[in-house]
């Protein structure tokens, strides 16, 4: 049966003018073996032939964040991505500090080790790093993105997690998220631990996929993390004892500060008002192949449902961009439309006072401001009904 895979093999009885114009099985086998797969044939007289192809699992489609370093694009697997931070330095290295020669960023009260992508990949430095001793490279700021930090320009930080250790990857630019096809590296590049594969972008150019674990090991982030492995559980225990909780802060009508637990948040989205539709008595939008119900915080709270439309009360339909918290509760997803998303913070929720209206758990002092903690299950149960008069007001 292996004769089928030989170049020039044919089952035709005679040679014609169109012989050799098609693609033979030798071409099929060659391309499959290039990606590390196999192909074989099984034939049974009187029944037919079965072609069996095996393609490696590394040839898969994964979501990734596309970043830029020294003019080259790289893909960061989203499975390791926690959040994105943009530091507006404004003339001083606000939040970014040097501890024992290593850069760190103070993120919500915790020190986040920083790894500069250009430095670790040794790109954009014209070979200067390769000629310098390691001791000097550890404290010098050779790359353009590191000079941005010193010169007072904005710094883009991609917060990643590898082997339970969080660190910030400093890049030149953050582009967008894409679904990419992972292709294995050639044997010449497999020994480089910072790369997990490659992908072909929409413009036909190749982008390397970063190995977050390998990048952390190469920059010695994991080694530093093990030194503090005994201190971390003690800190977590202390925070739990104090009742700390991570929250998403935002504003409602009249600048009222509100919050929901971060654990219920799936994504933060900006949704064009033109994409909002009415389905029955509910406002909805098409979101990632599903129909996402929308609840406006300005209409969900009991005493605000009958306020006249105007001012900072969100009205639908609209042509403006809507800031939406995509929340999940008991396998149900919905979008909470808010006036403005402020920040993600951590608080003990003390002191607090009992709620005075439905949809609110209690009021607490968060970030030195009185903030209402919303009852997400109650908002989902109450929902928001479409009011026919509202559309007429919006048109006028």
Short mmCIF file of C-alpha atoms in Angstrom, two decimals:
data_model
loop_
_atom_site.label_atom_id
_atom_site.label_comp_id
_atom_site.label_asym_id
_atom_site.label_seq_id
_atom_site.Cartn_x
_atom_site.Cartn_y
_atom_site.Cartn_z
CA UNK A 1 0.00 0.00 0.00
CA UNK A 2 2.93 2.38 0.54
CA UNK A 3 3.42 2.48 -3.23
CA UNK A 4 0.51 4.93 -3.33
CA UNK A 5 2.70 7.55 -1.59
CA UNK A 6 5.54 7.35 -4.14
CA UNK A 7 5.95 10.28 -6.60
CA UNK A 8 4.60 9.50 -10.04
CA UNK A 9 2.44 6.57 -8.92
CA UNK A 10 -0.81 6.26 -10.87
CA UNK A 11 -3.60 3.71 -11.28
CA UNK A 12 -4.48 4.94 -14.77
CA UNK A 13 -4.34 2.36 -17.53
CA UNK A 14 -2.66 4.71 -20.02
CA UNK A 15 -1.02 8.14 -20.17
CA UNK A 16 -3.17 11.00 -21.51
CA UNK A 17 -2.82 14.76 -22.02
CA UNK A 18 -4.11 15.46 -18.49
CA UNK A 19 -1.89 12.94 -16.74
CA UNK A 20 0.17 14.41 -13.91
CA UNK A 21 -2.01 17.52 -13.58
CA UNK A 22 -3.49 16.51 -10.22
CA UNK A 23 -2.06 16.38 -6.68
CA UNK A 24 -0.75 12.96 -5.77
CA UNK A 25 -0.76 11.21 -2.39
CA UNK A 26 2.98 11.89 -2.10
CA UNK A 27 2.18 15.62 -1.73
CA UNK A 28 -0.44 14.86 0.93
CA UNK A 29 1.98 12.74 2.94
CA UNK A 30 4.78 15.31 2.66
CA UNK A 31 2.65 18.19 4.00
CA UNK A 32 1.19 16.14 6.86
CA UNK A 33 4.65 14.98 7.95
CA UNK A 34 5.85 18.59 7.90
CA UNK A 35 3.54 19.38 10.82
CA UNK A 36 4.49 16.21 12.67
CA UNK A 37 1.52 14.08 11.58
CA UNK A 38 1.15 10.69 9.93
CA UNK A 39 -1.02 9.21 7.20
CA UNK A 40 -1.66 5.59 6.29
CA UNK A 41 -4.05 3.51 4.20
CA UNK A 42 -6.08 0.44 5.06
CA UNK A 43 -7.71 -1.50 2.22
CA UNK A 44 -10.18 -4.37 2.25
CA UNK A 45 -11.00 -6.13 -1.02
CA UNK A 46 -14.55 -5.48 -2.08
CA UNK A 47 -15.18 -2.89 0.66
CA UNK A 48 -12.94 0.09 -0.03
CA UNK A 49 -9.98 2.06 1.28
CA UNK A 50 -9.77 3.97 4.58
CA UNK A 51 -7.34 6.90 4.78
CA UNK A 52 -6.26 7.59 8.37
CA UNK A 53 -4.52 10.88 9.20
CA UNK A 54 -3.14 11.89 12.58
CA UNK A 55 -2.41 15.56 13.28
CA UNK A 56 -0.58 16.63 16.48
CA UNK A 57 -2.54 18.39 19.21
CA UNK A 58 -0.17 21.36 18.98
CA UNK A 59 -1.99 22.31 15.80
CA UNK A 60 -4.91 23.90 17.62
CA UNK A 61 -6.86 27.15 17.75
CA UNK A 62 -6.50 29.17 20.95
CA UNK A 63 -7.41 32.74 22.00
CA UNK A 64 -4.35 34.95 22.40
CA UNK A 65 -3.42 38.56 23.12
CA UNK A 66 -1.27 40.13 20.39
CA UNK A 67 1.47 42.44 21.70
CA UNK A 68 4.35 44.29 20.06
CA UNK A 69 7.98 44.41 21.13
CA UNK A 70 10.74 46.18 19.13
CA UNK A 71 8.46 46.28 16.09
CA UNK A 72 7.70 42.55 16.13
CA UNK A 73 4.36 40.98 17.08
CA UNK A 74 4.05 38.21 19.66
CA UNK A 75 1.08 36.18 20.87
CA UNK A 76 0.38 35.62 24.58
CA UNK A 77 -2.03 32.73 25.35
CA UNK A 78 -5.07 34.09 27.17
CA UNK A 79 -5.09 31.10 29.53
CA UNK A 80 -2.19 32.78 31.38
CA UNK A 81 -3.55 36.35 31.11
CA UNK A 82 -4.99 38.02 34.22
CA UNK A 83 -5.37 41.70 33.36
CA UNK A 84 -3.90 44.64 31.45
CA UNK A 85 -2.46 47.73 33.16
CA UNK A 86 -1.45 51.02 31.55
CA UNK A 87 0.70 53.21 33.78
CA UNK A 88 0.47 56.91 32.99
CA UNK A 89 3.74 57.98 34.57
CA UNK A 90 3.35 61.76 34.02
CA UNK A 91 6.94 62.76 34.59
CA UNK A 92 7.65 60.40 37.47
CA UNK A 93 7.87 56.63 37.87
CA UNK A 94 4.64 56.47 39.79
CA UNK A 95 4.01 52.95 41.09
CA UNK A 96 7.15 51.50 39.45
CA UNK A 97 10.06 51.01 41.84
CA UNK A 98 13.45 49.30 41.91
CA UNK A 99 14.08 46.74 44.68
CA UNK A 100 17.57 45.20 44.78
CA UNK A 101 18.05 46.17 41.14
CA UNK A 102 14.80 44.53 39.97
CA UNK A 103 11.82 46.58 38.72
CA UNK A 104 8.46 46.05 40.45
CA UNK A 105 5.05 47.68 40.14
CA UNK A 106 2.80 48.37 43.11
CA UNK A 107 -0.55 46.94 41.99
CA UNK A 108 -3.36 47.40 44.51
CA UNK A 109 -0.98 47.26 47.44
CA UNK A 110 1.04 44.24 46.23
CA UNK A 111 4.45 44.26 44.55
CA UNK A 112 4.33 42.82 41.04
CA UNK A 113 7.71 41.79 39.53
CA UNK A 114 8.23 43.26 36.06
CA UNK A 115 9.77 41.50 33.07
CA UNK A 116 10.72 43.59 30.04
CA UNK A 117 9.93 41.64 26.88
CA UNK A 118 12.58 43.32 24.73
CA UNK A 119 15.30 42.59 27.28
CA UNK A 120 14.40 38.92 27.76
CA UNK A 121 14.19 38.27 24.02
CA UNK A 122 17.29 40.39 23.37
CA UNK A 123 15.60 42.36 20.61
CA UNK A 124 15.72 46.05 19.78
CA UNK A 125 19.13 46.54 21.41
CA UNK A 126 21.36 46.05 18.29
CA UNK A 127 23.33 43.36 20.06
CA UNK A 128 24.55 45.66 22.83
CA UNK A 129 23.25 43.40 25.57
CA UNK A 130 25.06 40.35 24.24
CA UNK A 131 28.40 42.12 24.63
CA UNK A 132 27.74 43.37 28.16
CA UNK A 133 28.30 41.39 31.36
CA UNK A 134 25.22 39.92 33.03
CA UNK A 135 25.75 41.96 36.19
CA UNK A 136 25.48 45.19 34.24
CA UNK A 137 22.50 44.06 32.18
CA UNK A 138 20.51 43.33 35.34
CA UNK A 139 20.46 46.98 36.38
CA UNK A 140 20.75 48.83 33.06
CA UNK A 141 17.66 50.06 31.20
CA UNK A 142 18.70 49.48 27.58
CA UNK A 143 15.42 49.10 25.71
CA UNK A 144 13.07 51.76 24.40
CA UNK A 145 10.14 50.61 26.51
CA UNK A 146 12.26 50.84 29.66
CA UNK A 147 13.33 54.34 28.69
CA UNK A 148 9.61 55.17 28.42
CA UNK A 149 9.38 54.38 32.12
CA UNK A 150 12.24 56.74 32.96
CA UNK A 151 11.26 59.51 30.55
CA UNK A 152 7.74 59.71 31.94
CA UNK A 153 5.80 58.06 29.12
CA UNK A 154 3.05 55.49 29.50
CA UNK A 155 4.04 51.89 30.21
CA UNK A 156 1.95 48.90 29.08
CA UNK A 157 1.95 45.97 31.51
CA UNK A 158 0.43 42.55 30.76
CA UNK A 159 -0.24 40.80 34.07
CA UNK A 160 0.43 37.05 33.68
CA UNK A 161 0.46 34.01 35.93
CA UNK A 162 2.85 31.08 35.66
CA UNK A 163 2.99 28.19 38.12
CA UNK A 164 0.97 30.19 40.66
CA UNK A 165 3.30 33.21 40.47
CA UNK A 166 2.07 36.55 39.06
CA UNK A 167 4.33 38.94 37.15
CA UNK A 168 3.99 41.85 34.76
CA UNK A 169 5.26 41.68 31.18
CA UNK A 170 6.18 45.16 29.91
CA UNK A 171 5.60 45.53 26.16
CA UNK A 172 5.77 48.35 23.63
CA UNK A 173 2.14 48.05 22.50
CA UNK A 174 -0.97 46.01 23.22
CA UNK A 175 -2.83 45.32 19.98
CA UNK A 176 -5.88 43.05 20.22
CA UNK A 177 -7.12 39.56 21.03
CA UNK A 178 -7.40 37.01 18.23
CA UNK A 179 -8.12 33.34 17.65
CA UNK A 180 -4.81 31.94 16.38
CA UNK A 181 -3.75 28.60 14.92
CA UNK A 182 -0.81 27.16 16.86
CA UNK A 183 1.92 25.64 14.73
CA UNK A 184 4.93 23.79 16.16
CA UNK A 185 8.39 25.28 15.97
CA UNK A 186 11.12 23.81 13.82
CA UNK A 187 13.78 21.68 15.44
CA UNK A 188 16.19 24.63 15.38
CA UNK A 189 13.94 26.72 17.68
CA UNK A 190 12.49 24.05 19.99
CA UNK A 191 15.38 24.49 22.43
CA UNK A 192 14.39 28.15 23.09
CA UNK A 193 12.23 27.96 26.21
CA UNK A 194 10.52 31.36 25.82
CA UNK A 195 8.64 30.28 22.67
CA UNK A 196 5.77 27.79 22.58
CA UNK A 197 5.03 27.87 18.85
CA UNK A 198 4.24 30.15 15.97
CA UNK A 199 1.19 31.40 14.11
CA UNK A 200 0.47 33.12 10.80
CA UNK A 201 -1.34 36.44 11.18
CA UNK A 202 -4.03 37.82 8.90
CA UNK A 203 -1.49 39.81 6.86
CA UNK A 204 0.56 36.66 6.17
CA UNK A 205 3.37 37.50 8.59
CA UNK A 206 4.57 35.05 11.25
CA UNK A 207 4.18 35.85 14.97
CA UNK A 208 5.90 33.80 17.66
CA UNK A 209 3.81 32.51 20.58
CA UNK A 210 5.33 33.22 23.98
CA UNK A 211 5.70 30.44 26.55
CA UNK A 212 4.66 32.21 29.75
CA UNK A 213 6.16 29.55 32.02
CA UNK A 214 9.44 29.54 30.10
CA UNK A 215 9.53 33.35 30.15
CA UNK A 216 9.05 33.34 33.93
CA UNK A 217 11.82 30.78 34.38
CA UNK A 218 14.19 32.63 32.06
CA UNK A 219 13.66 35.89 33.97
CA UNK A 220 14.01 34.05 37.32
CA UNK A 221 10.52 35.11 38.42
CA UNK A 222 9.69 31.59 39.61
CA UNK A 223 12.95 31.33 41.54
CA UNK A 224 12.13 34.54 43.37
CA UNK A 225 8.61 33.33 44.03
CA UNK A 226 9.82 30.18 45.79
CA UNK A 227 11.79 32.29 48.24
CA UNK A 228 8.52 33.82 49.44
CA UNK A 229 6.44 30.65 49.33
CA UNK A 230 6.13 30.55 53.12
CA UNK A 231 5.20 34.21 53.43
CA UNK A 232 2.37 34.07 50.86
CA UNK A 233 0.02 31.69 52.77
CA UNK A 234 0.39 33.79 55.90
CA UNK A 235 -0.54 36.93 53.98
CA UNK A 236 -3.57 35.23 52.37
CA UNK A 237 -4.72 33.93 55.75
CA UNK A 238 -4.48 37.42 57.23
CA UNK A 239 -6.49 38.88 54.37
CA UNK A 240 -9.19 36.25 54.73
CA UNK A 241 -9.35 36.91 58.46
CA UNK A 242 -9.92 40.59 57.75
CA UNK A 243 -12.70 39.70 55.29
CA UNK A 244 -11.09 41.28 52.24
CA UNK A 245 -13.00 41.04 48.97
CA UNK A 246 -12.13 42.07 45.43
CA UNK A 247 -14.69 44.41 43.90
CA UNK A 248 -15.43 46.20 40.63
CA UNK A 249 -16.19 49.89 41.23
CA UNK A 250 -18.44 51.94 38.95
CA UNK A 251 -20.84 54.89 39.06
CA UNK A 252 -24.59 55.06 38.57
CA UNK A 253 -26.93 58.03 38.07
CA UNK A 254 -25.98 61.15 39.97
CA UNK A 255 -22.39 59.94 40.40
CA UNK A 256 -23.45 57.36 43.02
CA UNK A 257 -20.61 54.91 43.65
CA UNK A 258 -21.51 51.23 43.42
CA UNK A 259 -19.68 47.89 43.39
CA UNK A 260 -20.16 44.21 42.56
CA UNK A 261 -17.93 41.24 43.56
CA UNK A 262 -15.12 40.62 41.07
CA UNK A 263 -15.77 36.86 41.18
CA UNK A 264 -19.09 37.43 39.35
CA UNK A 265 -17.47 39.45 36.55
CA UNK A 266 -16.81 37.68 33.25
CA UNK A 267 -15.72 40.63 31.07
CA UNK A 268 -15.75 44.40 30.75
CA UNK A 269 -17.20 45.52 27.42
CA UNK A 270 -17.92 48.67 25.44
CA UNK A 271 -21.07 47.93 23.40
CA UNK A 272 -22.33 50.36 20.75
CA UNK A 273 -25.86 51.50 21.50
CA UNK A 274 -26.80 50.77 17.89
CA UNK A 275 -26.32 47.04 18.60
CA UNK A 276 -28.93 47.02 21.39
CA UNK A 277 -32.26 45.49 20.36
CA UNK A 278 -35.64 44.87 21.95
CA UNK A 279 -36.83 41.28 22.40
CA UNK A 280 -40.31 41.20 23.91
CA UNK A 281 -40.17 43.29 27.08
CA UNK A 282 -36.39 43.16 27.43
CA UNK A 283 -33.36 44.97 26.03
CA UNK A 284 -30.76 42.56 24.59
CA UNK A 285 -27.64 42.51 22.42
CA UNK A 286 -25.92 39.87 20.32
CA UNK A 287 -22.78 38.89 22.21
CA UNK A 288 -20.29 36.15 21.25
CA UNK A 289 -22.90 34.13 19.41
CA UNK A 290 -25.49 34.43 22.19
CA UNK A 291 -28.30 36.79 23.18
CA UNK A 292 -27.22 38.77 26.22
CA UNK A 293 -29.96 40.41 28.34
CA UNK A 294 -29.16 43.96 29.42
CA UNK A 295 -30.08 45.55 32.75
CA UNK A 296 -29.42 49.26 33.32
CA UNK A 297 -28.30 50.07 36.81
CA UNK A 298 -30.25 53.33 36.50
CA UNK A 299 -33.47 51.34 36.08
CA UNK A 300 -32.77 48.21 38.12
CA UNK A 301 -32.82 49.84 41.56
CA UNK A 302 -36.36 50.16 42.86
CA UNK A 303 -36.79 53.87 43.50
CA UNK A 304 -35.02 54.84 40.26
CA UNK A 305 -37.21 52.91 37.84
CA UNK A 306 -39.76 55.71 37.50
CA UNK A 307 -37.32 58.62 37.26
CA UNK A 308 -37.79 60.75 34.11
CA UNK A 309 -35.32 60.10 31.32
CA UNK A 310 -32.60 62.72 31.06
CA UNK A 311 -29.38 63.91 32.66
CA UNK A 312 -27.14 60.95 33.40
CA UNK A 313 -29.99 58.40 33.45
CA UNK A 314 -29.18 55.87 30.71
CA UNK A 315 -31.88 55.81 28.02
CA UNK A 316 -32.47 53.30 25.26
CA UNK A 317 -32.41 53.21 22.30
CA UNK A 318 -29.25 55.28 21.88
CA UNK A 319 -26.35 55.75 19.49
CA UNK A 320 -23.77 56.23 22.26
CA UNK A 321 -21.26 53.67 23.50
CA UNK A 322 -22.44 51.73 26.56
CA UNK A 323 -20.13 50.53 29.35
CA UNK A 324 -21.25 47.04 30.32
CA UNK A 325 -20.24 44.60 33.06
CA UNK A 326 -20.86 41.07 31.78
CA UNK A 327 -21.81 39.20 34.97
CA UNK A 328 -22.42 35.49 35.59
CA UNK A 329 -24.55 34.14 38.41
CA UNK A 330 -25.62 30.50 38.70
CA UNK A 331 -24.79 29.81 35.03
CA UNK A 332 -26.81 32.84 33.89
CA UNK A 333 -25.13 35.71 32.07
CA UNK A 334 -26.38 39.27 31.71
CA UNK A 335 -24.96 42.70 31.02
CA UNK A 336 -25.17 45.41 33.68
CA UNK A 337 -25.11 48.79 31.92
CA UNK A 338 -23.39 51.40 34.12
CA UNK A 339 -22.54 55.07 33.74
CA UNK A 340 -18.78 54.70 34.17
CA UNK A 341 -16.42 51.87 35.17
CA UNK A 342 -13.91 53.17 37.72
CA UNK A 343 -11.51 50.53 39.04
CA UNK A 344 -10.95 47.08 40.52
CA UNK A 345 -10.07 47.23 44.20
CA UNK A 346 -9.82 45.13 47.34
CA UNK A 347 -11.61 46.11 50.55
CA UNK A 348 -12.67 44.72 53.92
CA UNK A 349 -16.22 46.14 53.47
CA UNK A 350 -16.10 47.63 56.95
CA UNK A 351 -17.79 49.58 58.36
CA UNK A 352 -21.11 49.00 56.63
CA UNK A 353 -24.75 49.89 57.12
CA UNK A 354 -27.87 47.86 56.18
CA UNK A 355 -29.42 48.41 52.76
CA UNK A 356 -32.29 50.86 52.39
CA UNK A 357 -33.68 49.52 49.11
CA UNK A 358 -34.04 46.34 47.10
CA UNK A 359 -31.07 45.35 44.96
CA UNK A 360 -28.48 46.60 47.48
CA UNK A 361 -26.77 44.39 50.07
CA UNK A 362 -25.30 47.18 52.20
CA UNK A 363 -23.24 50.38 52.09
CA UNK A 364 -19.52 50.39 52.93
CA UNK A 365 -16.58 52.76 52.80
CA UNK A 366 -14.47 51.69 49.81
CA UNK A 367 -11.49 53.74 48.66
CA UNK A 368 -12.49 56.45 51.14
CA UNK A 369 -15.94 56.84 49.54
CA UNK A 370 -19.35 55.52 50.61
CA UNK A 371 -20.24 52.78 48.14
CA UNK A 372 -23.31 50.60 47.64
CA UNK A 373 -22.62 46.87 47.20
CA UNK A 374 -25.22 45.57 44.77
CA UNK A 375 -27.12 42.31 45.22
CA UNK A 376 -26.47 40.69 41.83
CA UNK A 377 -28.91 37.74 42.25
CA UNK A 378 -31.67 40.20 43.21
CA UNK A 379 -30.94 42.35 40.15
CA UNK A 380 -31.09 39.28 37.93
CA UNK A 381 -34.40 38.16 39.45
CA UNK A 382 -35.94 41.62 39.15
CA UNK A 383 -34.54 42.34 35.72
CA UNK A 384 -35.65 45.35 33.71
CA UNK A 385 -38.79 45.60 31.69
CA UNK A 386 -39.14 47.61 28.49
CA UNK A 387 -41.18 50.74 28.97
CA UNK A 388 -42.95 51.82 25.72
CA UNK A 389 -42.97 55.47 26.73
CA UNK A 390 -39.21 55.54 27.01
CA UNK A 391 -38.62 55.15 23.28
CA UNK A 392 -40.93 58.06 22.59
CA UNK A 393 -39.02 60.25 25.06
CA UNK A 394 -35.71 59.26 23.48
CA UNK A 395 -36.94 60.21 19.99
CA UNK A 396 -38.03 63.66 21.15
#
